[in-house]
Amino acid sequence: MNLTLKIWRQSGPNDKGRMETYQVSDISPDMSFLEMIDVLNDQLVREGKDPVAFDHDCREGICGMCSMYINGEAHGPGRGVTTCQLHMRSFKDGETIYIEPWRAAAFPVIKDLVTDRSAFDRIIQAGGYVSVNTSGNTQDANALPIPKENADKAFDAATCIGCGACVATCKNSSAMLFTSAKVSQLALLPQGEAERERRVLRMVNQMDLEGFGNCTNTGACEVECPKGISLENIARMNREFLKASISSES
Amino acid sequence: MSRSAILKSSLVKKYWMALTGLFLCLFLVGHLVGNLQLFIPGMEGQLQFNEYAKFMTSNPAVKILSYVTYFSILFHAFDGIKLTFENRKARPVKYAYNKPGENSGWASRNMALLGTVLLAFIATHMTNFWAKMHFTEMPMQTVDAEGAMLMEPLKDLHTVVMAFFNPSVNNMALVAMLFYVISMIAIAFHLWHGFQSAWQTLGVNHKKYTPLIKLIGKGFSVLVPLLFAVIPIYLYITQA
Ligand code: SF4
Ligand code: FES
């Protein structure tokens, strides 16, 4: 395959940045999208140019690093896939492909396609944890009976890989899907009970502080999320927050 | 977390959007019931409509409801504008190439635009009818359908409305009718997304109830604006 690539290039956080055009040829349709970028970078290095910086780690759809906005969609066309799991057979020979970084005030660009997503880490730090005894007498997880449906829903929420596609795709750059998945995975389980109220109040507060926008229920996040995280989680977080803010005494 | 932080929360702003929005849905139903009386022909219709208008402007319980309605409209608009500006700020650099249609509906992405059309409509609509009824000299209805004198003459809103959409009396009647219909289309799209969205915001997302809410929302967003829009079209055509 021969392709024209229009890629966002930005040398650093303070550079204004611009789209630049590149040509790649002899791309195999079986390559992953990241491998295609590897080919381009190899070419750029040979030409003595600066390769395109992009995030990646596992290359098997579980780490959530490979953030790219491809042809107007987070992680490109196709559902339930990250960029590393997207294959070049999803594109046509001769096609022009636009590649941009996640766009959100809360995810500033570090270089080219690499953004700083530590805002997500701070949301987790604000309350996305449970207190457990780690002094050697840790309880068996199965000691607590949990209804199967709750266990399933908690597991589904926990499959969120923190990739940020939900923020990138949301017209408001809202982090509701991510935050609600992280609230839900614990709110559904007895282990999460102790910090239940504090958790949702603090995580939502941190989410607002980071400068993410307000959710308007367009549902775009759910469609683009590589893990199929459901909008049900957002409704659950809305409920949790409402309950907690009414009953909280502080 | 402090109380003030809770009040400033994005979620609290959204709860208010949802609550005021749902209340305004109820208001629409009430308003529509009143408007449909314009279909009653002759003096009888005139009397009934004017009596209804009097009831709506003087009954104390209705008064309280109307203040809640004014508050809801203003709050819904200001809160919506505030949220929209915050959301713009959350994405300072736009995508060079974006395909939002791949993952979301048009109405859901254009609530602010639709809301602006509606705000303009409400402003003109209230100047044309509400302000006249409340603050200016009105024509009066003095006799009933049988020609008997009324004990108390009624403000004749019926005649004002008829004349407003009558091309031989008002040379702007066509524009007024078209603007009304366009605004009802805007409200239909606004409700198409807004109705079910409000429930999601309030945390109602349930296997059993959500499909029902979505169905009711769609029915409501088509039926209510349609019935509203039919009235000025009918008045325009029958009086042309
Ligand atoms: S909710 Fe989905 S899109 Fe958002 S961070 Fe988690 S996995 Fe990525
Ligand atoms: S590189 Fe890990 S999910 Fe794509």
Coordinates of C-alpha atoms and ligand atoms in Angstrom, one line a residue:
Chain A
M1 CA 0.0 0.0 0.0
N2 CA 1.0 3.6 -0.7
L3 CA -0.3 6.2 1.7
T4 CA -0.2 10.0 2.2
L5 CA 0.1 10.8 5.9
K6 CA -0.8 14.2 7.4
I7 CA 0.7 14.2 10.8
W8 CA 0.7 16.8 13.6
R9 CA 4.3 17.9 14.4
Q10 CA 5.1 19.9 17.4
S11 CA 8.6 20.1 18.8
G12 CA 7.6 20.7 22.3
P13 CA 4.9 22.0 24.7
N14 CA 5.5 25.6 23.7
D15 CA 5.8 25.1 19.9
K16 CA 2.7 26.1 18.0
G17 CA 2.7 22.9 15.9
R18 CA 1.4 22.2 12.4
M19 CA 0.2 19.4 10.2
E20 CA 3.0 18.0 7.9
T21 CA 2.6 15.7 5.0
Y22 CA 4.6 12.4 4.4
Q23 CA 4.5 9.6 1.9
V24 CA 5.0 6.0 2.8
S25 CA 5.1 3.1 0.3
D26 CA 5.1 -0.7 0.4
I27 CA 3.0 -0.9 3.5
S28 CA 1.6 -4.4 4.2
P29 CA -2.1 -4.5 4.9
D30 CA -1.2 -6.9 7.8
M31 CA 0.9 -4.3 9.6
S32 CA -0.6 -2.6 12.6
F33 CA -1.0 1.1 12.5
L34 CA 2.0 1.6 14.8
E35 CA 4.2 -0.6 12.6
M36 CA 3.3 1.6 9.7
I37 CA 4.5 4.6 11.8
D38 CA 7.6 2.7 12.6
V39 CA 8.3 2.4 8.9
L40 CA 7.8 6.1 8.5
N41 CA 10.1 6.8 11.4
D42 CA 12.8 4.5 10.0
Q43 CA 12.5 6.5 6.7
L44 CA 12.8 9.8 8.6
V45 CA 15.8 8.7 10.6
R46 CA 17.6 7.6 7.4
E47 CA 16.9 11.0 5.9
G48 CA 18.4 12.6 9.0
K49 CA 15.0 14.0 10.2
D50 CA 13.3 14.0 13.5
P51 CA 11.1 10.8 13.9
V52 CA 7.5 11.3 14.9
A53 CA 7.1 10.9 18.6
F54 CA 4.2 8.7 19.7
D55 CA 3.2 6.8 22.8
H56 CA 3.1 3.0 22.8
D57 CA 4.0 0.2 25.2
C58 CA 2.2 -3.2 25.1
R59 CA 1.2 -3.1 21.4
E60 CA -1.5 -5.7 22.4
G61 CA -4.4 -3.4 23.4
I62 CA -4.0 -3.5 27.1
C63 CA -1.9 -0.6 28.2
G64 CA -3.8 2.3 26.7
M65 CA -0.7 4.2 25.7
C66 CA -1.2 4.4 21.9
S67 CA -3.2 7.5 21.7
M68 CA -3.8 8.8 18.2
Y69 CA -6.7 10.6 16.6
I70 CA -6.8 9.0 13.1
N71 CA -9.0 10.3 10.3
G72 CA -11.3 12.1 12.7
E73 CA -11.8 9.3 15.2
A74 CA -10.0 8.2 18.4
H75 CA -7.9 5.2 17.5
G76 CA -9.1 5.5 13.9
P77 CA -12.0 3.6 12.3
G78 CA -13.2 0.4 13.7
R79 CA -14.8 -0.3 17.1
G80 CA -13.3 -1.9 20.2
V81 CA -9.7 -1.4 19.1
T82 CA -6.7 0.7 20.2
T83 CA -4.3 2.1 17.6
C84 CA -1.9 -0.8 18.1
Q85 CA -4.7 -3.2 17.3
L86 CA -5.8 -1.3 14.2
H87 CA -4.5 -2.9 11.0
M88 CA -3.6 -1.2 7.7
R89 CA -6.2 -3.4 6.0
S90 CA -8.8 -0.9 7.4
F91 CA -7.5 1.6 4.9
K92 CA -7.4 1.9 1.2
D93 CA -4.4 2.0 -1.0
G94 CA -3.6 5.6 -1.9
E95 CA -5.6 7.0 1.0
T96 CA -4.7 10.1 2.9
I97 CA -4.6 9.6 6.6
Y98 CA -4.8 12.4 9.2
I99 CA -3.0 11.7 12.5
E100 CA -3.4 14.0 15.4
P101 CA -2.8 13.9 19.2
W102 CA -5.6 13.8 21.7
R103 CA -7.0 17.3 22.0
A104 CA -7.9 18.5 25.4
A105 CA -6.7 21.3 27.7
A106 CA -6.3 18.6 30.4
F107 CA -4.0 16.6 28.0
P108 CA -1.3 19.0 26.9
V109 CA 0.9 18.0 24.0
I110 CA 4.4 17.1 25.0
K111 CA 5.7 16.4 21.6
D112 CA 4.1 15.5 18.2
L113 CA 1.5 12.8 19.1
V114 CA 2.5 12.4 22.7
T115 CA 0.2 14.0 25.3
D116 CA 0.6 14.3 29.1
R117 CA -2.3 12.2 30.5
S118 CA -1.2 12.4 34.2
A119 CA -4.5 14.2 34.9
F120 CA -6.0 10.7 34.9
D121 CA -3.5 9.5 37.5
R122 CA -4.4 12.4 39.7
I123 CA -8.1 11.5 39.4
I124 CA -7.2 8.0 40.5
Q125 CA -5.0 9.3 43.3
A126 CA -7.9 11.5 44.6
G127 CA -10.0 8.4 45.4
G128 CA -9.8 5.5 43.1
Y129 CA -8.4 3.1 45.7
V130 CA -9.5 0.8 48.5
S131 CA -7.9 0.5 51.9
V132 CA -6.8 -3.0 52.5
N133 CA -4.8 -4.7 55.2
T134 CA -1.4 -5.5 53.8
S135 CA 0.3 -6.6 57.0
G136 CA 0.4 -10.2 56.0
N137 CA -3.1 -11.2 57.0
T138 CA -4.8 -10.2 53.8
Q139 CA -8.3 -11.5 53.5
D140 CA -9.3 -14.0 50.8
A141 CA -11.2 -12.1 48.2
N142 CA -13.8 -14.9 48.0
A143 CA -14.6 -14.6 51.7
L144 CA -17.2 -11.9 50.8
P145 CA -20.2 -13.0 48.8
I146 CA -20.8 -10.8 45.8
P147 CA -23.8 -11.2 43.4
K148 CA -22.6 -12.4 40.0
E149 CA -24.2 -9.4 38.2
N150 CA -22.3 -6.9 40.4
A151 CA -19.1 -8.8 39.9
D152 CA -19.6 -8.8 36.2
K153 CA -20.4 -5.1 36.1
A154 CA -17.5 -4.2 38.3
F155 CA -15.2 -6.3 36.1
D156 CA -16.5 -4.6 32.9
A157 CA -15.9 -1.2 34.4
A158 CA -12.4 -2.3 35.5
T159 CA -11.5 -3.2 31.9
C160 CA -11.0 0.6 31.3
I161 CA -7.3 1.0 30.3
G162 CA -7.2 4.7 30.8
C163 CA -6.4 5.4 27.2
G164 CA -8.2 8.7 27.1
A165 CA -10.1 8.0 23.9
C166 CA -13.3 9.0 25.7
V167 CA -11.8 12.5 26.4
A168 CA -10.3 12.8 22.9
T169 CA -13.6 12.0 21.2
C170 CA -15.9 13.9 23.4
K171 CA -16.8 17.3 21.9
N172 CA -16.5 18.7 25.5
S173 CA -13.3 16.9 26.3
S174 CA -15.1 15.4 29.3
A175 CA -13.5 12.6 31.4
M176 CA -16.8 11.3 32.6
L177 CA -16.6 7.8 31.1
F178 CA -13.1 7.2 32.5
T179 CA -13.9 8.6 35.9
S180 CA -17.2 6.8 36.1
A181 CA -15.6 3.5 35.2
K182 CA -13.1 4.0 38.0
V183 CA -15.8 5.0 40.5
S184 CA -18.1 2.1 39.4
Q185 CA -15.5 -0.7 39.6
L186 CA -15.3 0.0 43.4
A187 CA -18.8 1.2 44.1
L188 CA -20.2 -2.1 42.9
L189 CA -18.1 -4.2 45.4
P190 CA -18.2 -4.5 49.1
Q191 CA -14.5 -3.8 49.3
G192 CA -15.2 -0.3 48.0
E193 CA -17.8 0.5 50.6
A194 CA -15.6 2.2 53.2
E195 CA -14.5 5.1 51.0
R196 CA -17.6 5.1 48.9
E197 CA -18.9 8.7 49.5
R198 CA -15.5 10.3 49.8
R199 CA -14.3 8.5 46.6
V200 CA -16.9 9.9 44.3
L201 CA -16.8 13.4 45.7
R202 CA -13.1 13.6 45.5
M203 CA -12.7 12.0 42.1
V204 CA -15.3 14.3 40.5
N205 CA -13.8 17.3 42.2
Q206 CA -10.3 16.4 40.8
M207 CA -11.8 15.7 37.4
D208 CA -13.2 19.3 37.4
L209 CA -10.0 20.8 38.7
E210 CA -8.0 19.2 35.8
G211 CA -10.1 21.2 33.3
F212 CA -12.0 18.5 31.6
G213 CA -15.3 19.7 30.1
N214 CA -18.9 18.9 31.2
C215 CA -20.6 15.8 29.9
T216 CA -23.6 16.5 27.6
N217 CA -24.5 12.8 27.1
T218 CA -23.7 12.7 23.4
G219 CA -22.6 9.1 23.9
A220 CA -19.6 9.5 21.6
C221 CA -17.2 8.1 24.3
E222 CA -19.1 4.8 24.6
V223 CA -18.9 4.3 20.8
E224 CA -15.2 5.1 20.6
C225 CA -14.0 3.4 23.8
P226 CA -11.8 0.4 22.9
K227 CA -13.1 -1.5 25.9
G228 CA -16.8 -0.8 25.4
I229 CA -17.2 0.9 28.8
S230 CA -20.9 1.7 29.1
L231 CA -22.7 4.9 29.7
E232 CA -24.4 3.1 32.6
N233 CA -21.3 3.9 34.5
I234 CA -21.8 7.6 34.0
A235 CA -25.3 7.3 35.3
R236 CA -24.1 5.3 38.3
M237 CA -21.5 8.0 39.1
N238 CA -24.2 10.7 38.8
R239 CA -26.3 8.7 41.3
E240 CA -23.3 8.1 43.6
F241 CA -22.4 11.8 43.5
L242 CA -25.9 13.0 44.1
K243 CA -26.3 10.6 47.1
A244 CA -22.9 11.5 48.5
S245 CA -23.3 15.2 48.2
I246 CA -26.6 15.2 49.9
S247 CA -25.5 12.9 52.8
S248 CA -21.9 14.2 53.2
E249 CA -21.5 16.3 56.4
S250 CA -18.4 18.2 55.3
Chain B
M1 CA -14.9 18.5 50.3
S2 CA -16.5 21.8 51.1
R3 CA -20.0 22.7 50.4
S4 CA -19.1 25.5 48.0
A5 CA -16.9 23.0 46.0
I6 CA -20.0 20.7 45.7
L7 CA -22.1 23.6 44.4
K8 CA -19.5 24.5 41.8
S9 CA -19.2 20.9 40.6
S10 CA -19.8 20.1 37.0
L11 CA -22.3 17.4 38.1
V12 CA -24.4 19.8 40.2
K13 CA -24.7 22.2 37.2
K14 CA -25.9 19.3 35.2
Y15 CA -28.4 18.2 37.7
W16 CA -29.9 21.6 37.5
M17 CA -30.0 21.5 33.7
A18 CA -31.8 18.2 33.9
L19 CA -34.3 19.3 36.6
T20 CA -35.2 22.6 34.9
G21 CA -35.4 20.9 31.6
L22 CA -37.8 18.2 32.7
F23 CA -39.9 20.8 34.5
L24 CA -40.1 22.8 31.2
C25 CA -41.3 19.6 29.5
L26 CA -44.3 19.7 31.9
F27 CA -44.8 23.3 31.2
L28 CA -44.9 22.6 27.4
V29 CA -47.7 20.1 28.0
G30 CA -49.7 22.7 30.0
H31 CA -49.1 25.4 27.4
L32 CA -50.1 23.1 24.6
V33 CA -53.4 22.2 26.3
G34 CA -54.2 25.9 26.3
N35 CA -53.2 26.5 22.7
L36 CA -55.3 23.6 21.4
Q37 CA -58.4 25.5 22.5
L38 CA -57.7 27.8 19.6
F39 CA -59.2 25.1 17.4
I40 CA -62.6 25.6 19.0
P41 CA -64.5 27.7 16.4
G42 CA -66.6 30.9 16.9
M43 CA -67.5 33.0 19.9
E44 CA -67.5 29.9 22.0
G45 CA -63.9 29.3 21.3
Q46 CA -63.1 32.9 21.9
L47 CA -64.8 32.9 25.3
Q48 CA -63.2 29.6 26.4
F49 CA -59.7 30.7 25.3
N50 CA -60.0 34.1 27.0
E51 CA -61.3 32.6 30.2
Y52 CA -58.4 30.2 30.2
A53 CA -56.0 33.0 29.6
K54 CA -57.5 34.9 32.6
F55 CA -57.2 31.8 34.7
M56 CA -53.6 31.4 33.7
T57 CA -52.7 34.9 34.7
S58 CA -54.7 35.2 37.9
N59 CA -55.0 31.9 39.7
P60 CA -52.5 31.9 42.7
A61 CA -51.4 28.3 42.2
V62 CA -50.7 28.9 38.5
K63 CA -48.9 32.1 39.5
I64 CA -46.4 30.1 41.6
L65 CA -46.0 27.7 38.7
S66 CA -45.3 30.5 36.3
Y67 CA -42.6 31.9 38.6
V68 CA -41.0 28.5 38.7
T69 CA -41.2 28.5 34.9
Y70 CA -39.6 31.9 34.5
F71 CA -36.8 30.8 36.8
S72 CA -36.4 27.5 35.0
I73 CA -36.1 29.1 31.6
L74 CA -33.6 31.7 32.8
F75 CA -31.6 29.2 34.8
H76 CA -31.6 26.6 32.1
A77 CA -30.4 29.2 29.6
F78 CA -27.6 30.7 31.8
D79 CA -26.4 27.4 33.1
G80 CA -26.4 26.1 29.5
I81 CA -24.4 29.1 28.3
K82 CA -21.9 28.7 31.2
L83 CA -21.5 24.9 30.5
T84 CA -21.0 25.6 26.8
F85 CA -18.2 28.2 27.4
E86 CA -16.5 25.9 29.9
N87 CA -16.7 23.1 27.3
R88 CA -15.1 25.3 24.7
K89 CA -12.3 26.1 27.0
A90 CA -11.7 22.4 27.6
R91 CA -10.6 22.0 24.0
P92 CA -8.5 25.0 23.0
V93 CA -7.0 23.4 19.9
K94 CA -9.5 21.8 17.6
Y95 CA -8.9 18.8 15.4
A96 CA -7.8 19.5 11.9
Y97 CA -9.9 16.6 10.8
N98 CA -12.9 15.3 12.8
K99 CA -15.8 13.0 12.1
P100 CA -18.2 13.5 15.1
G101 CA -21.1 12.1 13.0
E102 CA -19.5 8.6 13.3
N103 CA -20.2 8.4 17.0
S104 CA -22.9 10.8 18.1
G105 CA -26.2 12.3 16.9
W106 CA -26.5 15.8 15.4
A107 CA -29.0 17.0 18.0
S108 CA -26.8 15.9 20.9
R109 CA -23.9 18.0 19.6
N110 CA -25.9 21.1 18.9
M111 CA -28.0 21.6 22.1
A112 CA -26.5 25.1 22.6
L113 CA -27.3 26.2 19.1
L114 CA -30.8 24.9 19.3
G115 CA -31.2 26.5 22.7
T116 CA -30.1 29.8 21.3
V117 CA -32.8 29.6 18.7
L118 CA -35.3 28.8 21.4
L119 CA -34.2 31.7 23.6
A120 CA -34.7 34.1 20.6
F121 CA -38.1 32.5 20.0
I122 CA -39.1 32.8 23.7
A123 CA -38.1 36.5 23.7
T124 CA -40.2 37.4 20.7
H125 CA -43.0 35.1 21.7
M126 CA -43.3 36.7 25.2
T127 CA -43.1 40.2 23.7
N128 CA -45.9 39.3 21.2
F129 CA -48.4 37.7 23.7
W130 CA -47.2 37.5 27.3
A131 CA -46.1 41.2 27.6
K132 CA -49.3 42.4 25.9
M133 CA -51.5 40.4 28.2
H134 CA -49.6 41.6 31.3
F135 CA -48.6 45.1 30.6
T136 CA -50.6 46.8 27.8
E137 CA -54.0 47.9 26.9
M138 CA -55.9 44.9 25.4
P139 CA -59.0 44.6 23.3
M140 CA -61.8 43.4 25.6
Q141 CA -64.4 40.7 25.1
T142 CA -67.7 42.0 26.5
V143 CA -70.3 39.5 25.3
D144 CA -70.5 35.7 25.3
A145 CA -71.5 33.3 22.5
E146 CA -75.2 34.0 23.0
G147 CA -74.7 37.7 22.8
A148 CA -75.3 38.2 26.5
M149 CA -73.2 40.8 28.4
L150 CA -70.4 39.3 30.4
M151 CA -70.4 40.1 34.1
E152 CA -66.7 41.0 33.9
P153 CA -65.2 41.8 30.4
L154 CA -62.3 39.6 29.5
K155 CA -58.9 40.6 28.0
D156 CA -59.3 39.4 24.5
L157 CA -56.1 37.5 23.9
H158 CA -58.0 35.3 21.4
T159 CA -58.4 38.2 19.0
V160 CA -54.8 39.3 19.4
V161 CA -53.6 35.8 18.5
M162 CA -56.0 35.4 15.6
A163 CA -54.9 38.8 14.2
F164 CA -51.2 38.0 14.7
F165 CA -51.4 35.0 12.3
N166 CA -53.9 36.6 9.9
P167 CA -52.2 37.8 6.7
S168 CA -54.9 40.4 6.0
V169 CA -54.4 42.1 9.4
N170 CA -50.7 41.5 10.0
N171 CA -48.5 41.9 7.0
M172 CA -45.8 40.0 9.0
A173 CA -48.1 37.0 9.6
L174 CA -46.2 34.8 7.1
V175 CA -42.8 35.5 8.8
A176 CA -44.3 35.0 12.2
M177 CA -45.8 31.7 11.2
L178 CA -42.6 30.5 9.6
F179 CA -40.5 31.5 12.6
Y180 CA -42.9 29.8 14.9
V181 CA -42.7 26.5 12.8
I182 CA -38.9 26.7 12.6
S183 CA -38.7 27.2 16.4
M184 CA -40.9 24.2 16.9
I185 CA -38.5 22.1 14.8
A186 CA -35.6 23.4 16.9
I187 CA -37.5 22.4 20.1
A188 CA -38.2 19.0 18.6
F189 CA -34.4 18.4 18.1
H190 CA -33.6 19.9 21.5
L191 CA -36.1 17.5 23.2
W192 CA -35.0 14.5 21.0
H193 CA -31.7 14.6 22.9
G194 CA -32.6 16.5 26.0
F195 CA -35.5 14.4 27.3
Q196 CA -33.6 11.1 27.7
S197 CA -30.3 13.0 28.5
A198 CA -31.9 14.5 31.6
W199 CA -32.7 11.1 33.0
Q200 CA -29.2 9.9 32.4
T201 CA -27.8 13.0 34.2
L202 CA -30.0 12.3 37.2
G203 CA -28.6 8.8 37.3
V204 CA -31.5 6.9 35.9
N205 CA -30.1 4.3 33.5
H206 CA -31.8 1.0 33.9
K207 CA -32.3 -2.1 31.8
K208 CA -36.0 -2.0 32.2
Y209 CA -36.8 1.7 32.3
T210 CA -34.3 3.4 30.0
P211 CA -35.7 1.9 26.8
L212 CA -39.1 3.2 27.9
I213 CA -37.8 6.6 28.8
K214 CA -36.1 6.8 25.4
L215 CA -39.3 5.8 23.6
I216 CA -41.4 8.4 25.5
G217 CA -38.7 11.0 24.9
K218 CA -38.9 10.4 21.1
G219 CA -42.7 10.4 21.1
F220 CA -42.8 13.6 23.2
S221 CA -40.2 15.4 21.1
V222 CA -42.1 14.7 17.9
L223 CA -45.7 15.0 19.0
V224 CA -45.6 18.1 21.3
P225 CA -43.8 20.4 18.8
L226 CA -45.9 19.1 16.0
L227 CA -49.2 20.0 17.7
F228 CA -47.8 23.4 18.6
A229 CA -46.7 24.1 15.0
V230 CA -50.0 23.0 13.5
I231 CA -51.9 25.8 15.2
P232 CA -50.3 28.8 13.6
I233 CA -50.3 27.0 10.2
Y234 CA -54.0 26.4 10.7
L235 CA -54.7 30.0 11.7
Y236 CA -52.7 31.3 8.8
I237 CA -54.3 29.1 6.2
T238 CA -57.9 29.4 7.4
Q239 CA -57.7 33.2 7.6
A240 CA -55.7 33.8 4.4
Ligands
SF4_1 S1 -13.4 4.6 29.4 FE1 -12.7 3.6 27.5 S2 -12.0 5.3 26.3 FE2 -12.0 6.1 28.3 S3 -10.0 5.8 29.2 FE3 -11.2 4.0 29.7 S4 -10.8 2.5 28.1 FE4 -10.2 4.5 27.3
FES2 S1 0.3 0.1 22.9 FE1 -0.7 -0.7 24.6 S2 -2.8 -0.5 24.1 FE2 -1.8 0.1 22.2

